Short mmCIF file of C-alpha atoms and ligand atoms in Angstrom, two decimals:
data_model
loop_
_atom_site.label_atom_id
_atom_site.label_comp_id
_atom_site.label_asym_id
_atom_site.label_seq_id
_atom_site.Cartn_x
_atom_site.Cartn_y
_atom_site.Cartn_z
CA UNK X 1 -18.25 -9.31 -7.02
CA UNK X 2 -17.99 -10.69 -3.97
CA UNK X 3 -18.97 -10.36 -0.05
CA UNK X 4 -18.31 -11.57 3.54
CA UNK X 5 -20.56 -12.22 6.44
CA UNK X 6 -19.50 -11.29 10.00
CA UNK X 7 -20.88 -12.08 12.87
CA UNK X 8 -19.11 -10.39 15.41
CA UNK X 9 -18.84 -9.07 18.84
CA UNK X 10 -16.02 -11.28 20.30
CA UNK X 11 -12.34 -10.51 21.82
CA UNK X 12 -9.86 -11.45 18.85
CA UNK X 13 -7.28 -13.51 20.58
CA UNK X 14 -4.48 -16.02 19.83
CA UNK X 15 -1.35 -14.84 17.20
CA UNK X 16 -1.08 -13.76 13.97
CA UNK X 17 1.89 -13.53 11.29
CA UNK X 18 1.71 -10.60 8.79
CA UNK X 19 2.51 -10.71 4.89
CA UNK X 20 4.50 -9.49 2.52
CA UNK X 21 3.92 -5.56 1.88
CA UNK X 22 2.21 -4.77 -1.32
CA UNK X 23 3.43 -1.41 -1.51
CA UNK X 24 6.90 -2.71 -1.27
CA UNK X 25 5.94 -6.12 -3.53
CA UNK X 26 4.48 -3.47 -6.56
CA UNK X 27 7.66 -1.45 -7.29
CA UNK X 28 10.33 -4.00 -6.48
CA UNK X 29 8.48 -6.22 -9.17
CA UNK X 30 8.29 -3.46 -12.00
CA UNK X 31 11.88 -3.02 -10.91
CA UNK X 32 12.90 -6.50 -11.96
CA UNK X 33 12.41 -5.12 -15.57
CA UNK X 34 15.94 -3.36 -14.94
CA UNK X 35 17.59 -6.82 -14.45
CA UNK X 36 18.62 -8.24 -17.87
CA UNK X 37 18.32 -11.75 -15.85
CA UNK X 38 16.85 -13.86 -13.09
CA UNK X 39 16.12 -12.27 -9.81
CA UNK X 40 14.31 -13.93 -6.54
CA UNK X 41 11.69 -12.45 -4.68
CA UNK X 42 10.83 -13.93 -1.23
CA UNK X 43 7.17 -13.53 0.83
CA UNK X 44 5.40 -11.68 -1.65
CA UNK X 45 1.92 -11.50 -0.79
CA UNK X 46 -0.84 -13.30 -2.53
CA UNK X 47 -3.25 -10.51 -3.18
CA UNK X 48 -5.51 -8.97 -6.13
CA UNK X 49 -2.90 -6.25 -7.15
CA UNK X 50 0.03 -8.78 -7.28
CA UNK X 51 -1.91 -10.99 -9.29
CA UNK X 52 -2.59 -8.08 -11.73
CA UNK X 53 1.16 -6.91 -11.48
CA UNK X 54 2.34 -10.40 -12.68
CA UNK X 55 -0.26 -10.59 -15.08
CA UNK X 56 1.12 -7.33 -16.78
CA UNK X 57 5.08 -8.41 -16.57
CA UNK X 58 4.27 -11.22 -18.34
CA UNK X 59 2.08 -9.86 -21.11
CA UNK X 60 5.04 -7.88 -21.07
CA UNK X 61 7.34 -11.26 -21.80
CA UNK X 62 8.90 -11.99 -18.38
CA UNK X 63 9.12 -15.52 -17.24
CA UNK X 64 7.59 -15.80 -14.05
CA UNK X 65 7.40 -19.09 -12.18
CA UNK X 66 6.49 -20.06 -8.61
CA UNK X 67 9.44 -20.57 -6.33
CA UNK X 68 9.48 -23.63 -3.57
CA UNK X 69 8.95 -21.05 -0.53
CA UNK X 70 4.85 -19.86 -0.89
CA UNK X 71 5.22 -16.39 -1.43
CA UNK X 72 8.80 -16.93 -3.38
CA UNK X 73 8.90 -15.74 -7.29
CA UNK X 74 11.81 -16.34 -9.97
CA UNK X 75 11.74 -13.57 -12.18
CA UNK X 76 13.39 -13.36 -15.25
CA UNK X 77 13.26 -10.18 -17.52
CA UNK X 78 16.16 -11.21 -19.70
CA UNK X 79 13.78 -10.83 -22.60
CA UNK X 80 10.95 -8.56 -22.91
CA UNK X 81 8.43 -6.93 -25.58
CA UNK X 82 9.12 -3.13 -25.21
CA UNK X 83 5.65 -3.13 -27.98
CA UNK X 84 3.31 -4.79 -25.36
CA UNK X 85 0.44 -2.56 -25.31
CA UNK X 86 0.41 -1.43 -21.11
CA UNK X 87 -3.71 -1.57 -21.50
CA UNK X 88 -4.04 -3.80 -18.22
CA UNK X 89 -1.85 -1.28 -16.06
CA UNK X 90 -5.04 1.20 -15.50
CA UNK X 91 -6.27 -1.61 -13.12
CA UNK X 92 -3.92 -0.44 -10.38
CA UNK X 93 -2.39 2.70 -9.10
CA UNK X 94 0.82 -0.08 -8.18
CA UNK X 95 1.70 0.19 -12.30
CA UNK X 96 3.04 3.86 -11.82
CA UNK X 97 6.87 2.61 -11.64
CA UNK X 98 6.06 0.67 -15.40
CA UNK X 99 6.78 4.61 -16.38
CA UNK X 100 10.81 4.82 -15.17
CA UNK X 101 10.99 1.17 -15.55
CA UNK X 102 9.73 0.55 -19.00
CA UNK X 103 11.12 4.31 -20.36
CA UNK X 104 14.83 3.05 -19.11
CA UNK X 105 14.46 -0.46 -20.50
CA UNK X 106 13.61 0.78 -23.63
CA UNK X 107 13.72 3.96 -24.51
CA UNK X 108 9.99 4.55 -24.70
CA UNK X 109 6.78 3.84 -22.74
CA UNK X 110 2.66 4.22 -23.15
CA UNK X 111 1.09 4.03 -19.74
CA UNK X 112 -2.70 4.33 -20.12
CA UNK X 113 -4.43 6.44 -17.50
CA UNK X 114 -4.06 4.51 -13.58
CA UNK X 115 -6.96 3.41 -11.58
CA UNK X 116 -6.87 2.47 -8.46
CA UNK X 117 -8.50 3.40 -5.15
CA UNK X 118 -10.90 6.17 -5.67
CA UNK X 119 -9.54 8.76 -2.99
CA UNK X 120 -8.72 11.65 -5.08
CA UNK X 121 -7.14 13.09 -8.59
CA UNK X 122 -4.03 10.90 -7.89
CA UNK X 123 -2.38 12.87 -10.47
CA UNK X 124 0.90 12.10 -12.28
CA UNK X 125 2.80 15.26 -12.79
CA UNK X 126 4.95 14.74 -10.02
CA UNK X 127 6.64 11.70 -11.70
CA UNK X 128 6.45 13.17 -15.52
CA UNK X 129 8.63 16.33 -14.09
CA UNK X 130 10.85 14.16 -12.75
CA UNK X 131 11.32 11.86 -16.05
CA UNK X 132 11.97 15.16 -17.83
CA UNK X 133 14.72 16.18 -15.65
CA UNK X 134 16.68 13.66 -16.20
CA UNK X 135 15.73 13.87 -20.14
CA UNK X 136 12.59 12.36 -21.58
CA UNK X 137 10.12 13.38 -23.54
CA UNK X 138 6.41 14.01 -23.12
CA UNK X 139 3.50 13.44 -25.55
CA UNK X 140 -0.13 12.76 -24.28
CA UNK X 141 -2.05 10.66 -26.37
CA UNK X 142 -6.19 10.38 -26.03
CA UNK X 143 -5.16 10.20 -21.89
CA UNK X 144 -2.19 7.85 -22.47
CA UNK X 145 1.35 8.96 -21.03
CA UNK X 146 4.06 8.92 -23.94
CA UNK X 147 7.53 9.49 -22.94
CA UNK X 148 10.69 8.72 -24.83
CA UNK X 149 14.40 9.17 -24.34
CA UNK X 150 17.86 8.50 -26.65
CA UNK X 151 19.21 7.70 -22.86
CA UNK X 152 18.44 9.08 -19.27
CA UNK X 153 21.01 11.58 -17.70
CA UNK X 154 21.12 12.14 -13.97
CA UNK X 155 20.11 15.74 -12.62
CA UNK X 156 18.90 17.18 -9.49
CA UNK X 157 14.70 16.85 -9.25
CA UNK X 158 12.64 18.91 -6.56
CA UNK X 159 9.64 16.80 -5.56
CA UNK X 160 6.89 19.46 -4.63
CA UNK X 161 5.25 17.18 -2.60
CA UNK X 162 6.65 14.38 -1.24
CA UNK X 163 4.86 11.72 -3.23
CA UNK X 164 5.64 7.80 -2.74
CA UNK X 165 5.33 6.69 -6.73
CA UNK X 166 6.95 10.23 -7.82
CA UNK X 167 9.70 9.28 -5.47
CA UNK X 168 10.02 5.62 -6.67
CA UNK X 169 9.92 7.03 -10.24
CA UNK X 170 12.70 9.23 -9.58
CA UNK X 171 14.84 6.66 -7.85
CA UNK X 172 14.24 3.48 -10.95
CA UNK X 173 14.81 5.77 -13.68
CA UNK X 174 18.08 7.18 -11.94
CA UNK X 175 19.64 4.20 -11.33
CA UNK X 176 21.14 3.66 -15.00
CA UNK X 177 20.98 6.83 -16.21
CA UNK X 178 24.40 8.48 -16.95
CA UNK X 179 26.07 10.45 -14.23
CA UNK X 180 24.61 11.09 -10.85
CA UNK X 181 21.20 12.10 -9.65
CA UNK X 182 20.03 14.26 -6.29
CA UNK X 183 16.34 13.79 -5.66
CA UNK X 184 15.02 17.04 -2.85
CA UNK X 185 12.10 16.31 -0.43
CA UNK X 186 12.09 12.44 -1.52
CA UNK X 187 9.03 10.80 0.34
CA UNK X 188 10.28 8.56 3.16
CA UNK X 189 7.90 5.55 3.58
CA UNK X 190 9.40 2.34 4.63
CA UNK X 191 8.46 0.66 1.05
CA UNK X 192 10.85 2.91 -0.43
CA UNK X 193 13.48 1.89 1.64
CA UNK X 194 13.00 -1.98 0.53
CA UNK X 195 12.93 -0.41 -3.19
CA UNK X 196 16.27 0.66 -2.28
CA UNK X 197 17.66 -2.08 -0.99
CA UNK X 198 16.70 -4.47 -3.70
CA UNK X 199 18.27 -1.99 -5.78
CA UNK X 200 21.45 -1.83 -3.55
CA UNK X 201 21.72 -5.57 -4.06
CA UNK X 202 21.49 -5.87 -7.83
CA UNK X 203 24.47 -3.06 -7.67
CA UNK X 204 22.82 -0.04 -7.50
CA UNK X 205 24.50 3.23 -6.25
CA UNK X 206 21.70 4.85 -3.88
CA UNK X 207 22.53 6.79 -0.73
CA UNK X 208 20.11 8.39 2.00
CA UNK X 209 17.47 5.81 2.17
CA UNK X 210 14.95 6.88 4.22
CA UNK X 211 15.59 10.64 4.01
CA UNK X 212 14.70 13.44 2.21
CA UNK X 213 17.41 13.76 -0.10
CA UNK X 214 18.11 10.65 -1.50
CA UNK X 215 21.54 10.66 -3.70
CA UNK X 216 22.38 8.00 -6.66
CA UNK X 217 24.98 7.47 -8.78
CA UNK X 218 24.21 5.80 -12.36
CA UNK X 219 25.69 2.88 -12.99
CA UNK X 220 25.77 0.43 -16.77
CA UNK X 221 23.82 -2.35 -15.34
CA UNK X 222 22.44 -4.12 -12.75
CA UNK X 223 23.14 -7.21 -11.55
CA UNK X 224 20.85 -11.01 -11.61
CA UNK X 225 20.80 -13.94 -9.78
CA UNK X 226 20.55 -11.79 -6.03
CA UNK X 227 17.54 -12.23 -3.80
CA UNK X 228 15.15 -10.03 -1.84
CA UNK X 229 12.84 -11.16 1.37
CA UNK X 230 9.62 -8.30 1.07
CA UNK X 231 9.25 -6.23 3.99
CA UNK X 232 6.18 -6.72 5.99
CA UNK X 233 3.05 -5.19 5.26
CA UNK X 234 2.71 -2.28 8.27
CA UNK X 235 -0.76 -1.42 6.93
CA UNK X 236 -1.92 -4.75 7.52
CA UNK X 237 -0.36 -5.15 10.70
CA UNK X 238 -1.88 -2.01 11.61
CA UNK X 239 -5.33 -3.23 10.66
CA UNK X 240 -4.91 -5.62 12.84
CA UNK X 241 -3.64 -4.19 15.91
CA UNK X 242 -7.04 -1.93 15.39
CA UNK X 243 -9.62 -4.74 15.12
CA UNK X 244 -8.07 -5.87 18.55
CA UNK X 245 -8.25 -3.03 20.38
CA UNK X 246 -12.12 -2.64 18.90
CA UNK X 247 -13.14 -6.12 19.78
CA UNK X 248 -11.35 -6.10 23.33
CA UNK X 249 -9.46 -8.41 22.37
CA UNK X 250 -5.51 -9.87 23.46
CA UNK X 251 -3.31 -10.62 19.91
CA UNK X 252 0.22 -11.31 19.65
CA UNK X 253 1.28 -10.37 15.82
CA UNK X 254 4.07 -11.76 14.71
CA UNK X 255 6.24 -10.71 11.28
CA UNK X 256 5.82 -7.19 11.50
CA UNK X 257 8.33 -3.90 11.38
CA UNK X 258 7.64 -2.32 14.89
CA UNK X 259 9.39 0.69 14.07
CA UNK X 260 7.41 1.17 10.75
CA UNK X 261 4.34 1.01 13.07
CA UNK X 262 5.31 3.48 15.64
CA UNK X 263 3.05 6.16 15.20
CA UNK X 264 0.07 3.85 15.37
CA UNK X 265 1.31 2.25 18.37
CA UNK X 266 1.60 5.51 20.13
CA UNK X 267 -1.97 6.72 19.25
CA UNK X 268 -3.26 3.38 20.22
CA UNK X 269 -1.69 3.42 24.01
CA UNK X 270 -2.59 7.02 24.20
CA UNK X 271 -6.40 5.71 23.37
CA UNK X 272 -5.89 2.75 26.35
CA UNK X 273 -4.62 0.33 24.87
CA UNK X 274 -1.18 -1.74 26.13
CA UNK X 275 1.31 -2.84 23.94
CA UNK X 276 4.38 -4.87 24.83
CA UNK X 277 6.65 -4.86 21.74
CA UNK X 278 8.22 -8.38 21.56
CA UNK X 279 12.11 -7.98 19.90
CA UNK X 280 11.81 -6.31 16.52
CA UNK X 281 9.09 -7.91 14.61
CA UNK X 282 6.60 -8.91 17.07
CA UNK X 283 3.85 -7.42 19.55
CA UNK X 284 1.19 -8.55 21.76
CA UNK X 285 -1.99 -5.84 21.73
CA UNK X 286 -4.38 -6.37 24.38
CA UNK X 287 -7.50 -3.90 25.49
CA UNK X 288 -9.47 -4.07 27.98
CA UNK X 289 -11.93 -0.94 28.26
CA UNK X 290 -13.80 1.37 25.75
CA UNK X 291 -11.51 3.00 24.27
CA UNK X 292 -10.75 6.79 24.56
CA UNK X 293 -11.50 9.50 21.97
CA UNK X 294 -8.54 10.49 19.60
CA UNK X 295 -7.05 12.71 17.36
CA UNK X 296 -5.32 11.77 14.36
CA UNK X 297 -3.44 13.99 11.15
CA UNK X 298 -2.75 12.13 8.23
CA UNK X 299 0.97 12.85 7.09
CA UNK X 300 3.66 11.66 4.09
CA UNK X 301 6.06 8.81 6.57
CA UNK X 302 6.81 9.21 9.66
CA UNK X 303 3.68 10.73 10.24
CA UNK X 304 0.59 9.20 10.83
CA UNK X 305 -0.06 6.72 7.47
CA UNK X 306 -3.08 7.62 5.70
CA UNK X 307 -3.71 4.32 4.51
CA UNK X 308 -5.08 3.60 8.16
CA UNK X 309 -6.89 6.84 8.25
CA UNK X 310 -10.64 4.65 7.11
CA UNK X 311 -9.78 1.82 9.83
CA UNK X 312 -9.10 4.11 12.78
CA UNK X 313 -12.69 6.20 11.78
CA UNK X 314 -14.27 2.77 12.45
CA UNK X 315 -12.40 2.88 15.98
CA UNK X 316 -13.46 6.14 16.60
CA UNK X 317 -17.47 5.17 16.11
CA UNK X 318 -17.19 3.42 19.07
CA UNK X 319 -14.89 5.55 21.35
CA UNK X 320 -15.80 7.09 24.63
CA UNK X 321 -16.23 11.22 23.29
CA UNK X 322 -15.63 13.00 20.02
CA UNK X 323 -12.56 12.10 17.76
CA UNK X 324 -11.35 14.16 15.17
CA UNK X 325 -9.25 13.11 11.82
CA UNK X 326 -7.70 15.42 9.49
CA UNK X 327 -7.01 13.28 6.27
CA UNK X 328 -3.85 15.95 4.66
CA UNK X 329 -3.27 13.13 2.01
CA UNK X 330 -5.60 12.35 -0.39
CA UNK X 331 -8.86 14.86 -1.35
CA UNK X 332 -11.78 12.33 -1.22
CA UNK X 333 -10.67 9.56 1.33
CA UNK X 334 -13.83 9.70 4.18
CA UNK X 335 -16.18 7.76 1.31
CA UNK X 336 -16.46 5.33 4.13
CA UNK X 337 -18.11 7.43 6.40
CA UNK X 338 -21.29 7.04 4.77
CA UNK X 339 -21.33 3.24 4.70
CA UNK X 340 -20.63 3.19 8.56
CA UNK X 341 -23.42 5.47 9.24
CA UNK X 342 -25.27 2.93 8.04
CA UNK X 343 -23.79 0.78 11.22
CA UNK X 344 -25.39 3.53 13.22
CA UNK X 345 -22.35 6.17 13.10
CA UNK X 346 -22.04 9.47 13.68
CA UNK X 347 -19.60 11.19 11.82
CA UNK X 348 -19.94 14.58 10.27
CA UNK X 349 -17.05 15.54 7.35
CA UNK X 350 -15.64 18.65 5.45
CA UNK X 351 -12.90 17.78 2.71
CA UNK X 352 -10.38 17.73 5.19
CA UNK X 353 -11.66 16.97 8.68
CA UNK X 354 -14.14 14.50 9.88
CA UNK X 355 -15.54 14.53 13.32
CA UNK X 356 -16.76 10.87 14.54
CA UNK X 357 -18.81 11.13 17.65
CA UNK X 358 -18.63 7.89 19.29
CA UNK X 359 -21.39 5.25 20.64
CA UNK X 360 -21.22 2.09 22.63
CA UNK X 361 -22.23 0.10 20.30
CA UNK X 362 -23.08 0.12 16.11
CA UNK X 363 -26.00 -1.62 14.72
CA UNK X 364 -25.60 -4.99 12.21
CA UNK X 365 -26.37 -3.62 8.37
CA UNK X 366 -25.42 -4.34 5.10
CA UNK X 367 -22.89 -2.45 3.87
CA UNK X 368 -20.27 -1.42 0.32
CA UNK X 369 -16.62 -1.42 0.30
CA UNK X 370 -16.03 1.71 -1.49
CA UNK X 371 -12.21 1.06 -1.48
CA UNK X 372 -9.61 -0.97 -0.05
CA UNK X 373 -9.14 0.72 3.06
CA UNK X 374 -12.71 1.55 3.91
CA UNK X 375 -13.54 -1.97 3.16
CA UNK X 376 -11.32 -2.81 5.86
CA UNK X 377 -12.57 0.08 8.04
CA UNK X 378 -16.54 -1.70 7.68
CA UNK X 379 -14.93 -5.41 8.43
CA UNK X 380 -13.30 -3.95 11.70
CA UNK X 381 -16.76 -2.51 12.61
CA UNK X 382 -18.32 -5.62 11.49
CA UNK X 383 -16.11 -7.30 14.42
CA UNK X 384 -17.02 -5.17 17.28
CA UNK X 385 -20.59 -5.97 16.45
CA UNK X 386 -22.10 -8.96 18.51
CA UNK X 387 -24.54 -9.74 15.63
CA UNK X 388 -24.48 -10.25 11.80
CA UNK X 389 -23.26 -7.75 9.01
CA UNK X 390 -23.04 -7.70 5.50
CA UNK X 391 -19.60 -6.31 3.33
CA UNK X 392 -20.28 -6.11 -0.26
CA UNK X 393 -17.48 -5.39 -2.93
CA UNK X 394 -14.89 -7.43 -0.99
CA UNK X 395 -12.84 -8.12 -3.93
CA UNK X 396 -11.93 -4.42 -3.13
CA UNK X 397 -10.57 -5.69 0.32
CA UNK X 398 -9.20 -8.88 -1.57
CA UNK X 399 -6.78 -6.59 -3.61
CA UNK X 400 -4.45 -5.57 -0.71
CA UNK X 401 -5.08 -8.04 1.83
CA UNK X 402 -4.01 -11.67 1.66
CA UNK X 403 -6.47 -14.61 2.97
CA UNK X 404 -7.47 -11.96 5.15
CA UNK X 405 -11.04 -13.98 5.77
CA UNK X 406 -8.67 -17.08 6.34
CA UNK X 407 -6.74 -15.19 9.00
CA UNK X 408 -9.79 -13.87 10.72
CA UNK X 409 -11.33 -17.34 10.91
CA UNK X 410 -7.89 -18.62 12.48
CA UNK X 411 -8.36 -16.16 15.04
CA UNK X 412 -12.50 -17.55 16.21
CA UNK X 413 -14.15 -14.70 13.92
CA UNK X 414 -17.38 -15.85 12.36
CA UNK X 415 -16.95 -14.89 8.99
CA UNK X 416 -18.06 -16.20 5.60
CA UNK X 417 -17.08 -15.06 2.23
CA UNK X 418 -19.19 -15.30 -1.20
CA UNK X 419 -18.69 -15.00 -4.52
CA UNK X 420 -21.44 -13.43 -5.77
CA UNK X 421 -22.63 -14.90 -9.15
CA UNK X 422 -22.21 -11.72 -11.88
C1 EPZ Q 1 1.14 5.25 -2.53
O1 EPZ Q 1 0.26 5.85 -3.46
C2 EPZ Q 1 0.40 4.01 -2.05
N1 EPZ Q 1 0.13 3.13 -3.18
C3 EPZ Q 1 -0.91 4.42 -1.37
O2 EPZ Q 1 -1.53 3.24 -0.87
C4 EPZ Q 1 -0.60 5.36 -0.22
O3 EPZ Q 1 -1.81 5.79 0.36
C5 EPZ Q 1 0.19 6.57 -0.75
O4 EPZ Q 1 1.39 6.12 -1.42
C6 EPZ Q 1 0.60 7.52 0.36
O5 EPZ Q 1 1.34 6.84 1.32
C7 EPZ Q 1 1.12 2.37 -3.69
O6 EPZ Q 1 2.25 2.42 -3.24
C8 EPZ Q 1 0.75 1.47 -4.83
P1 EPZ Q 1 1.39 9.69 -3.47
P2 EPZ Q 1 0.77 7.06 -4.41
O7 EPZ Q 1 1.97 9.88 -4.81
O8 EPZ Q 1 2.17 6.84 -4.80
C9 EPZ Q 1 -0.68 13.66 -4.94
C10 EPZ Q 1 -3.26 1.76 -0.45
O9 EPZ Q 1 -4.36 1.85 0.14
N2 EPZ Q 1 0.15 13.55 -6.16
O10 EPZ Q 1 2.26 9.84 -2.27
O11 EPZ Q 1 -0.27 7.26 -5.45
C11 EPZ Q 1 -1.79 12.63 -4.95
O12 EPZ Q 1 -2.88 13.08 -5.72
C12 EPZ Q 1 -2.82 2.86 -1.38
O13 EPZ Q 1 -2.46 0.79 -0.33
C13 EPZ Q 1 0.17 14.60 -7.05
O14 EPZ Q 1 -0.48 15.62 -6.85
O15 EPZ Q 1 0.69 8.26 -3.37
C14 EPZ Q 1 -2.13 12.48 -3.49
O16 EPZ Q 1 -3.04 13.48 -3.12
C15 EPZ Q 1 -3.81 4.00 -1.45
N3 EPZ Q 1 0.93 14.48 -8.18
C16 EPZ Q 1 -0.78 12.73 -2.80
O17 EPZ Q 1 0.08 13.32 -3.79
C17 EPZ Q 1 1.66 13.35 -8.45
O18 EPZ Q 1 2.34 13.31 -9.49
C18 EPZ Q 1 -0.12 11.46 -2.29
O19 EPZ Q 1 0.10 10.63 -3.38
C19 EPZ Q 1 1.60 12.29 -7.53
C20 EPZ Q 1 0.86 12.40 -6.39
#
């Protein structure tokens, strides 16, 4: 366990550069299992789930070794152990793609049950329907997903709900399977685009990135010795772009995908903020007054992301007026809410909707990450407060945010981090 002091209540100024994207990082790596070879990965972020991720390939037998570049990776999945026993993948949701990835390598995969954030049922139907589509077989075992195939065929899949893993699922397990595959209301985040484009590189057939029918055409093998440069992480750059407009603050951010951040950057000018976007990958936020009261609806990409549903809540509690958020995503993602009351909120929630009705000011207390994005929701509170807080369970914040403290601190923020003895 671990924890960070803040002392906060100060403008967040100077400039920032943005990391790798772990939702991009987590399937491109389980993707390198497809590559009977050496593949490069470039600015891959240095964060709990990454560590975990490696930590899996290589109980799986890849050969992983720093590159020169921090952040770089040579990968090589020439050999692997299609008998490793998948225990460690229930430590993150990220392990999903083992399913297409392992089941295509060889023939037949046991993926224990996922954990992950908290935020809801997360089930996995979405991605098992798909795997039978195109021809595997399903046995559950004590929780345990078995599926085995004498050899993927491609086939038209229906996604009933645009989900991101069932998408990426879809997409990995098509790629080598005979003949050609049509995947229907494919989700459209940015991540899956860099899936597809690593793919692309090693010799993949995919068509439609980005939309929501998404067209590929099996191929015998991919290809090794190509590189990949991971996308920037928008959630992060979102997070910050919100702790500046909370602390009043003036930040350029450098690194980041404007146009995967455009919905945020609308909702944050509409709350009074001003944004001057910078050529493609940088902007400078800066915000001057309380800001306004807001409405946000969590959607699947382009709409509003729900991983920045928890940090804009902590915006809201200190808006001028009543803000409502609709959270359309995941069942059980306003857990936060309870720790910022704490911090002197007031936010009242139904499954779906919570209504935050914004003060001045929130009051210094101790408070619990109760996931990755809520932790950062309490840190970004933290910072608008001009006196000391307390965020337990950081290593929940640690998982999907690199040097985050480090960055902070680079930026004047009066923060300390602990490792609490266990
Ligand atoms: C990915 O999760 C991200 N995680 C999440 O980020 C992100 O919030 C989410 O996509 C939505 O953008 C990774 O990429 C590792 P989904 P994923 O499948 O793939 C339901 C973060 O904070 N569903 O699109 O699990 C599911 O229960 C994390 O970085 C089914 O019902 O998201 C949820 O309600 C949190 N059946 C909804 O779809 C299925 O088979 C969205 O899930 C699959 C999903």
């Amino acid at each position: 366990m671990s924890q960070v002091k803040i002392c906060g209540g100060k403008p967040l100024g100077g400039s920032i550069t943005i990391s790798g994207a772990k939702n991009a990082s987590l399937p491109i790596l389980t993707a390198c299992l497809l590559i009977k070879g050496v593949t490069q990965l470039f600015n891959v972020p240095d964060i709990g789930d990454i560590r975990t991720m490696l930590r899996i390939l290589k109980q799986i037998g890849v050969k992983i070794t720093d590159g020169e570049e921090p952040g770089s990776l040579w990968i090589d999945a020439t050999e692997i152990n299609c008998l490793a026993n998948l225990a460690d993948a229930e430590k993150i949701r990220g392990s999903q793609t083992l399913l297409s990835t392992m089941l295509t390598r060889c023939g037949e995969v046991r993926l224990p049950p996922l954990g992950g954030c908290n935020i809801g049922s997360r089930q996995m139907d979405l991605h098992i329907n798909s795997l039978k589509r195109l021809g595997a077989d399903l046995e559950m075992e004590q929780g345990w997903i078995h599926m085995k195939t004498s050899g993927l065929k491609g086939s038209t899949i229906y996604l009933d709900y645009s989900s991101v893993g069932a998408t990426e699922n879809a997409i990995l397990a098509a790629c080598l399977a005979e003949g050609n595959t049509i995947i229907e209301n494919a989700a459209q985040e940015p991540e899956i685009v860099d899936l597809i484009n690593f793919l692309n590189k090693a010799g993949a057939k995919i068509f439609g990135l980005g939309s929501k029918t998404i067209r590929v055409v099996g191929v015998k093998a991919l290809k090794p010795n190509h590189y990949h440069r991971i996308m920037p992480d928008r959630i992060e750059a979102g997070s910050f772009m919100i702790a500046t407009v909370m602390t009043r603050g003036d930040l350029i951010i450098n690194h980041m995908s404007v146009a995967d951040n455009s919905s945020l950057i609308y909702k944050l000018k509409e709350i009074g903020a001003s944004i001057d976007i910078i050529g493609q990958d940088s902007v400078h936020v800066r915000m001057k007054k309380r800001p306004n009261s807001f409405q946000i609806k969590t959607m699947p990409y382009p709409g509003f992301p729900t991983d920045l549903q928890s940090p804009m809540m902590a915006l809201a509690c200190i808006s001028e007026g009543v803000s409502v958020i609709v959270e359309n995503v995941f069942e059980n993602r306003f857990q936060v809410a309870r720790e910022l009351t704490k911090m002197g909120a007031k936010i009242v929630t139904t499954e779906k909707v919570a209504t935050v009705f914004g003060s001045s000011s929130l009051t210094p207390a101790t408070v619990t990450s109760p996931d990755l994005r809520g932790g950062m929701a309490l840190i970004l509170a933290a910072l608008s407060i001009p006196d000391t807080s307390v965020i337990e369970a950081y290593e929940k914040v640690d998982r999907g945010y690199a040097n985050f403290e480090k960055k902070l601190v680079s930026l004047g923020v009066n923060i300390t981090k602990q490792e609490e003895l266990t």
